[in-house]
mmCIF file of C-alpha atoms in Angstrom:
data_model
loop_
_atom_site.group_PDB
_atom_site.id
_atom_site.type_symbol
_atom_site.label_atom_id
_atom_site.label_comp_id
_atom_site.label_asym_id
_atom_site.label_seq_id
_atom_site.Cartn_x
_atom_site.Cartn_y
_atom_site.Cartn_z
ATOM 1 C CA MET A 1 80.930 148.022 73.357
ATOM 2 C CA ARG A 2 77.887 146.765 71.373
ATOM 3 C CA CYS A 3 77.504 143.062 70.627
ATOM 4 C CA THR A 4 76.173 141.719 67.327
ATOM 5 C CA LYS A 5 73.160 139.472 67.340
ATOM 6 C CA LYS A 6 75.367 136.508 66.564
ATOM 7 C CA GLN A 7 77.783 137.409 69.446
ATOM 8 C CA SER A 8 74.784 137.736 71.797
ATOM 9 C CA GLY A 9 73.547 134.369 70.587
ATOM 10 C CA LEU A 10 76.952 132.780 71.292
ATOM 11 C CA ALA A 11 77.020 134.360 74.783
ATOM 12 C CA VAL A 12 73.521 132.962 75.552
ATOM 13 C CA LEU A 13 74.510 129.516 74.293
ATOM 14 C CA LEU A 14 77.655 129.554 76.390
ATOM 15 C CA TYR A 15 75.763 130.621 79.521
ATOM 16 C CA GLY A 16 73.189 127.942 79.036
ATOM 17 C CA THR A 17 75.874 125.307 78.534
ATOM 18 C CA LEU A 18 77.751 126.434 81.707
ATOM 19 C CA MET A 19 74.587 126.503 83.713
ATOM 20 C CA SER A 20 73.650 123.007 82.657
ATOM 21 C CA GLY A 21 77.155 121.925 83.772
ATOM 22 C CA CYS A 22 76.463 123.500 87.223
ATOM 23 C CA THR A 23 73.461 121.233 87.680
ATOM 24 C CA SER A 24 75.200 118.068 86.683
ATOM 25 C CA THR A 25 77.792 116.197 88.753
ATOM 26 C CA MET A 26 80.372 113.632 88.010
ATOM 27 C CA THR A 27 78.934 110.146 88.038
ATOM 28 C CA SER A 28 79.882 108.573 91.380
ATOM 29 C CA ASN A 29 78.915 105.589 93.411
ATOM 30 C CA PRO A 30 76.922 106.715 96.473
ATOM 31 C CA ASP A 31 78.226 103.711 98.401
ATOM 32 C CA VAL A 32 81.849 104.990 98.245
ATOM 33 C CA PRO A 33 82.607 106.271 101.799
ATOM 34 C CA VAL A 34 83.628 109.939 102.240
ATOM 35 C CA GLY A 35 84.806 112.106 105.107
ATOM 36 C CA GLN A 36 85.686 110.248 108.293
ATOM 37 C CA ALA A 37 84.237 107.026 106.807
ATOM 38 C CA ALA A 38 86.841 107.196 104.042
ATOM 39 C CA TYR A 39 89.644 107.046 106.520
ATOM 40 C CA GLN A 40 88.188 103.893 108.080
ATOM 41 C CA THR A 41 88.722 102.249 104.710
ATOM 42 C CA ILE A 42 91.960 103.906 103.621
ATOM 43 C CA PRO A 43 93.666 105.117 106.873
ATOM 44 C CA ALA A 44 95.894 108.113 107.116
ATOM 45 C CA THR A 45 98.554 105.964 108.765
ATOM 46 C CA VAL A 46 99.414 102.400 108.439
ATOM 47 C CA PRO A 47 100.972 100.696 111.484
ATOM 48 C CA ALA A 48 104.457 99.425 110.694
ATOM 49 C CA PRO A 49 104.568 95.614 110.825
ATOM 50 C CA SER A 50 106.794 94.211 113.558
ATOM 51 C CA VAL A 51 108.533 92.042 110.921
ATOM 52 C CA TYR A 52 108.809 92.403 107.215
ATOM 53 C CA ALA A 53 106.448 90.319 105.111
ATOM 54 C CA ILE A 54 108.136 88.895 102.098
ATOM 55 C CA ALA A 55 106.442 89.773 98.803
ATOM 56 C CA PRO A 56 106.516 88.368 95.267
ATOM 57 C CA LYS A 57 109.598 89.521 93.258
ATOM 58 C CA ASP A 58 111.663 90.021 96.436
ATOM 59 C CA VAL A 59 115.085 88.562 96.224
ATOM 60 C CA LEU A 60 116.158 86.412 99.171
ATOM 61 C CA GLN A 61 119.498 85.137 100.307
ATOM 62 C CA VAL A 62 119.466 81.561 101.730
ATOM 63 C CA ARG A 63 122.516 80.390 103.488
ATOM 64 C CA VAL A 64 123.016 76.818 104.853
ATOM 65 C CA PHE A 65 126.180 76.922 106.923
ATOM 66 C CA GLY A 66 128.749 74.305 105.901
ATOM 67 C CA GLU A 67 126.721 73.440 102.810
ATOM 68 C CA PRO A 68 127.592 75.894 99.934
ATOM 69 C CA ASP A 69 125.907 73.682 97.414
ATOM 70 C CA LEU A 70 122.592 74.131 99.252
ATOM 71 C CA SER A 71 123.005 77.889 99.668
ATOM 72 C CA VAL A 72 121.450 80.369 97.232
ATOM 73 C CA GLU A 73 122.730 83.928 96.977
ATOM 74 C CA LYS A 74 119.721 85.297 94.992
ATOM 75 C CA ALA A 75 116.478 83.385 95.262
ATOM 76 C CA ARG A 76 113.745 85.424 93.608
ATOM 77 C CA VAL A 77 110.194 84.993 94.928
ATOM 78 C CA ASP A 78 107.922 84.112 91.929
ATOM 79 C CA GLU A 79 104.553 85.565 91.292
ATOM 80 C CA ALA A 80 102.882 82.701 93.147
ATOM 81 C CA GLY A 81 104.993 83.532 96.247
ATOM 82 C CA PHE A 82 107.480 80.525 96.093
ATOM 83 C CA ILE A 83 111.221 80.080 95.845
ATOM 84 C CA GLN A 84 113.064 77.022 94.444
ATOM 85 C CA LEU A 85 115.971 75.578 96.548
ATOM 86 C CA PRO A 86 118.322 72.677 96.140
ATOM 87 C CA LEU A 87 116.963 69.624 97.934
ATOM 88 C CA ALA A 88 114.385 71.635 99.833
ATOM 89 C CA GLY A 89 112.514 72.186 96.568
ATOM 90 C CA GLN A 90 109.579 74.649 96.387
ATOM 91 C CA VAL A 91 109.094 76.695 99.588
ATOM 92 C CA LYS A 92 106.329 79.231 100.173
ATOM 93 C CA ALA A 93 107.849 82.675 101.038
ATOM 94 C CA ALA A 94 105.426 85.511 100.235
ATOM 95 C CA GLY A 95 103.418 86.740 103.154
ATOM 96 C CA ARG A 96 105.824 85.221 105.627
ATOM 97 C CA SER A 97 108.724 86.623 107.621
ATOM 98 C CA ALA A 98 112.314 85.619 106.940
ATOM 99 C CA PRO A 99 112.486 83.660 110.265
ATOM 100 C CA GLU A 100 109.393 81.710 109.292
ATOM 101 C CA VAL A 101 110.909 80.734 105.914
ATOM 102 C CA THR A 102 114.195 79.869 107.680
ATOM 103 C CA GLY A 103 112.299 77.459 110.024
ATOM 104 C CA GLU A 104 110.560 75.667 107.178
ATOM 105 C CA ILE A 105 113.695 75.221 105.161
ATOM 106 C CA ALA A 106 115.671 73.964 108.204
ATOM 107 C CA GLY A 107 112.831 71.600 108.967
ATOM 108 C CA ILE A 108 112.741 70.104 105.436
ATOM 109 C CA LEU A 109 116.521 69.711 105.305
ATOM 110 C CA GLY A 110 116.638 68.276 108.804
ATOM 111 C CA ARG A 111 113.963 65.656 108.171
ATOM 112 C CA LYS A 112 115.388 64.413 104.928
ATOM 113 C CA TYR A 113 119.035 65.279 104.414
ATOM 114 C CA LEU A 114 121.035 66.989 107.246
ATOM 115 C CA LYS A 115 121.395 66.700 110.976
ATOM 116 C CA ASP A 116 120.596 69.985 112.748
ATOM 117 C CA PRO A 117 121.030 72.255 109.698
ATOM 118 C CA GLN A 118 121.903 75.935 110.347
ATOM 119 C CA VAL A 119 119.892 78.051 107.917
ATOM 120 C CA VAL A 120 119.545 81.811 107.612
ATOM 121 C CA VAL A 121 117.201 83.552 105.208
ATOM 122 C CA SER A 122 117.350 87.342 104.616
ATOM 123 C CA VAL A 123 115.822 89.758 102.127
ATOM 124 C CA ASP A 124 118.566 90.833 99.797
ATOM 125 C CA GLU A 125 116.364 93.082 97.541
ATOM 126 C CA ALA A 126 112.883 94.218 98.203
ATOM 127 C CA ALA A 127 110.606 94.299 95.151
ATOM 128 C CA PRO A 128 109.550 97.769 93.963
ATOM 129 C CA ARG A 129 106.033 98.926 94.953
ATOM 130 C CA PHE A 130 103.761 100.727 92.561
ATOM 131 C CA VAL A 131 100.703 103.007 92.394
ATOM 132 C CA SER A 132 98.506 103.780 89.468
ATOM 133 C CA VAL A 133 97.277 107.379 89.004
ATOM 134 C CA GLU A 134 94.458 108.004 86.513
ATOM 135 C CA GLY A 135 91.896 110.672 85.599
ATOM 136 C CA GLU A 136 92.442 114.384 85.578
ATOM 137 C CA VAL A 137 96.159 114.529 86.090
ATOM 138 C CA LYS A 138 98.917 115.895 83.854
ATOM 139 C CA VAL A 139 100.710 112.565 83.369
ATOM 140 C CA PRO A 140 98.555 109.454 84.227
ATOM 141 C CA GLY A 141 100.573 106.276 84.673
ATOM 142 C CA VAL A 142 102.094 103.705 86.945
ATOM 143 C CA TYR A 143 104.737 105.067 89.357
ATOM 144 C CA GLU A 144 107.143 103.470 91.718
ATOM 145 C CA MET A 145 106.628 104.479 95.363
ATOM 146 C CA THR A 146 108.306 104.221 98.762
ATOM 147 C CA SER A 147 106.811 102.793 101.887
ATOM 148 C CA ASN A 148 105.725 106.244 103.218
ATOM 149 C CA THR A 149 104.186 107.622 99.976
ATOM 150 C CA THR A 150 100.993 109.554 100.607
ATOM 151 C CA LEU A 151 98.092 110.633 98.304
ATOM 152 C CA LEU A 152 99.696 114.038 97.723
ATOM 153 C CA GLY A 153 102.957 112.280 96.887
ATOM 154 C CA ALA A 154 101.365 110.024 94.446
ATOM 155 C CA LEU A 155 99.623 112.908 92.690
ATOM 156 C CA ALA A 156 102.957 114.816 92.564
ATOM 157 C CA ARG A 157 104.442 111.891 90.648
ATOM 158 C CA ALA A 158 101.742 112.371 88.039
ATOM 159 C CA GLN A 159 102.666 116.089 87.987
ATOM 160 C CA SER A 160 99.494 117.201 89.945
ATOM 161 C CA PRO A 161 95.860 117.472 88.926
ATOM 162 C CA LEU A 162 94.711 119.421 85.858
ATOM 163 C CA VAL A 163 92.631 122.584 86.106
ATOM 164 C CA THR A 164 89.629 120.458 85.124
ATOM 165 C CA ALA A 165 89.991 118.161 88.127
ATOM 166 C CA LYS A 166 87.201 117.804 90.645
ATOM 167 C CA LEU A 167 89.360 118.068 93.768
ATOM 168 C CA ASP A 168 86.673 116.769 96.190
ATOM 169 C CA GLN A 169 86.287 113.589 94.125
ATOM 170 C CA VAL A 170 89.682 111.909 94.368
ATOM 171 C CA VAL A 171 89.076 108.167 94.890
ATOM 172 C CA ILE A 172 91.581 105.572 96.105
ATOM 173 C CA PHE A 173 90.956 101.897 95.194
ATOM 174 C CA ARG A 174 92.566 99.229 97.243
ATOM 175 C CA THR A 175 92.279 95.400 97.521
ATOM 176 C CA ILE A 176 91.852 94.417 101.232
ATOM 177 C CA ASN A 177 91.654 90.709 102.110
ATOM 178 C CA GLY A 178 90.822 89.894 98.485
ATOM 179 C CA GLN A 179 88.011 92.456 98.250
ATOM 180 C CA ARG A 180 88.148 95.621 96.173
ATOM 181 C CA MET A 181 87.475 98.735 98.318
ATOM 182 C CA ALA A 182 87.271 102.391 97.551
ATOM 183 C CA ALA A 183 87.164 105.681 99.470
ATOM 184 C CA ARG A 184 86.760 109.288 98.291
ATOM 185 C CA PHE A 185 88.827 112.194 99.558
ATOM 186 C CA ASP A 186 88.773 115.988 99.344
ATOM 187 C CA LEU A 187 92.140 117.161 98.045
ATOM 188 C CA LYS A 188 91.480 120.760 99.060
ATOM 189 C CA ASP A 189 90.995 119.661 102.641
ATOM 190 C CA ILE A 190 94.122 117.594 102.598
ATOM 191 C CA ARG A 191 96.175 120.457 101.101
ATOM 192 C CA GLY A 192 94.771 122.861 103.676
ATOM 193 C CA GLY A 193 95.590 120.641 106.568
ATOM 194 C CA VAL A 194 91.907 120.144 107.427
ATOM 195 C CA SER A 195 92.108 116.432 106.688
ATOM 196 C CA PRO A 196 95.067 114.013 106.982
ATOM 197 C CA ASP A 197 96.989 112.811 103.892
ATOM 198 C CA PRO A 198 96.266 109.066 103.548
ATOM 199 C CA ILE A 199 99.068 106.589 103.059
ATOM 200 C CA ILE A 200 99.257 104.903 99.692
ATOM 201 C CA MET A 201 99.966 101.166 99.535
ATOM 202 C CA ASP A 202 101.415 98.882 96.819
ATOM 203 C CA GLY A 203 98.806 98.220 94.125
ATOM 204 C CA ASP A 204 96.585 101.173 94.973
ATOM 205 C CA VAL A 205 94.821 103.000 92.169
ATOM 206 C CA VAL A 206 94.154 106.709 92.459
ATOM 207 C CA VAL A 207 91.493 108.318 90.252
ATOM 208 C CA VAL A 208 90.997 112.094 90.094
ATOM 209 C CA GLY A 209 87.513 113.121 89.045
ATOM 210 C CA PHE A 210 86.469 115.445 86.268
ATOM 211 C CA SER A 211 84.731 118.765 86.795
ATOM 212 C CA LYS A 212 82.263 119.427 83.968
ATOM 213 C CA ILE A 213 82.001 123.141 84.708
ATOM 214 C CA LYS A 214 85.778 123.606 84.613
ATOM 215 C CA GLY A 215 86.038 121.509 81.491
ATOM 216 C CA LEU A 216 83.445 123.602 79.705
ATOM 217 C CA TRP A 217 85.179 126.795 80.724
ATOM 218 C CA GLN A 218 88.481 125.508 79.425
ATOM 219 C CA ASP A 219 86.803 124.561 76.151
ATOM 220 C CA PHE A 220 85.416 128.041 75.903
ATOM 221 C CA LEU A 221 88.741 129.703 76.464
ATOM 222 C CA ARG A 222 90.305 127.467 73.751
ATOM 223 C CA THR A 223 87.593 128.364 71.248
ATOM 224 C CA ALA A 224 87.224 132.101 72.159
ATOM 225 C CA PRO A 225 89.660 133.179 69.339
ATOM 226 C CA ILE A 226 87.275 131.399 66.943
ATOM 227 C CA PHE A 227 84.340 133.354 68.341
ATOM 228 C CA ASN A 228 86.197 136.603 67.907
ATOM 229 C CA ALA A 229 87.189 135.799 64.332
ATOM 230 C CA PHE A 230 83.570 134.879 63.523
ATOM 231 C CA ALA A 231 82.297 138.172 64.995
ATOM 232 C CA VAL A 232 84.767 140.102 62.861
ATOM 233 C CA PHE A 233 83.808 138.450 59.606
ATOM 234 C CA ALA A 234 80.125 138.614 60.513
ATOM 235 C CA ARG A 235 80.095 142.448 60.477
#
């Protein structure tokens, strides 16, 4: 089949555009760890804590035996990490275990109001945990997660990466000890079992990179009918 001059010109233009895409890469921070170094920042497994650490928005049950007026069935931990209780007042809860909070409440009541108070604190409702998924995924957004959600699980919630995704540039952002950290992973290696699937934690942000070459090819496929129509009318 013979091509018209204009068709040939379009082909040359497309080829040049695609080749320029091959020589360019997605902007990335060279300081972001990759490979084994990435798993030192964002580990594949997170050791289970020996005790549950109370978090903001958790709902606690506080019982003071023999003192129903001092007991609270649902004490929600506020954003600052505190609960409000009768007589005991404001008590720090977030980041502590239920026994630790129990000890503080019993201490406050024992010093000021009661003799040998018997207090029990338990977690009635754990606050939901969330992960944000952004970039080249079908449905970016914020998703609720379980304690064992992995990177693949988080991406599944966003209905998986798009065809334009750069699968070797999937970055997880995490705040560790007040410092924002990041690590880059290769999704192809994880899917193939070559690399482990890292555990996602509450507040993580997952960003899937964009492949310019795939994006240009998808643009060409979408505009191909226009090229054909132009070629017909140009005869």
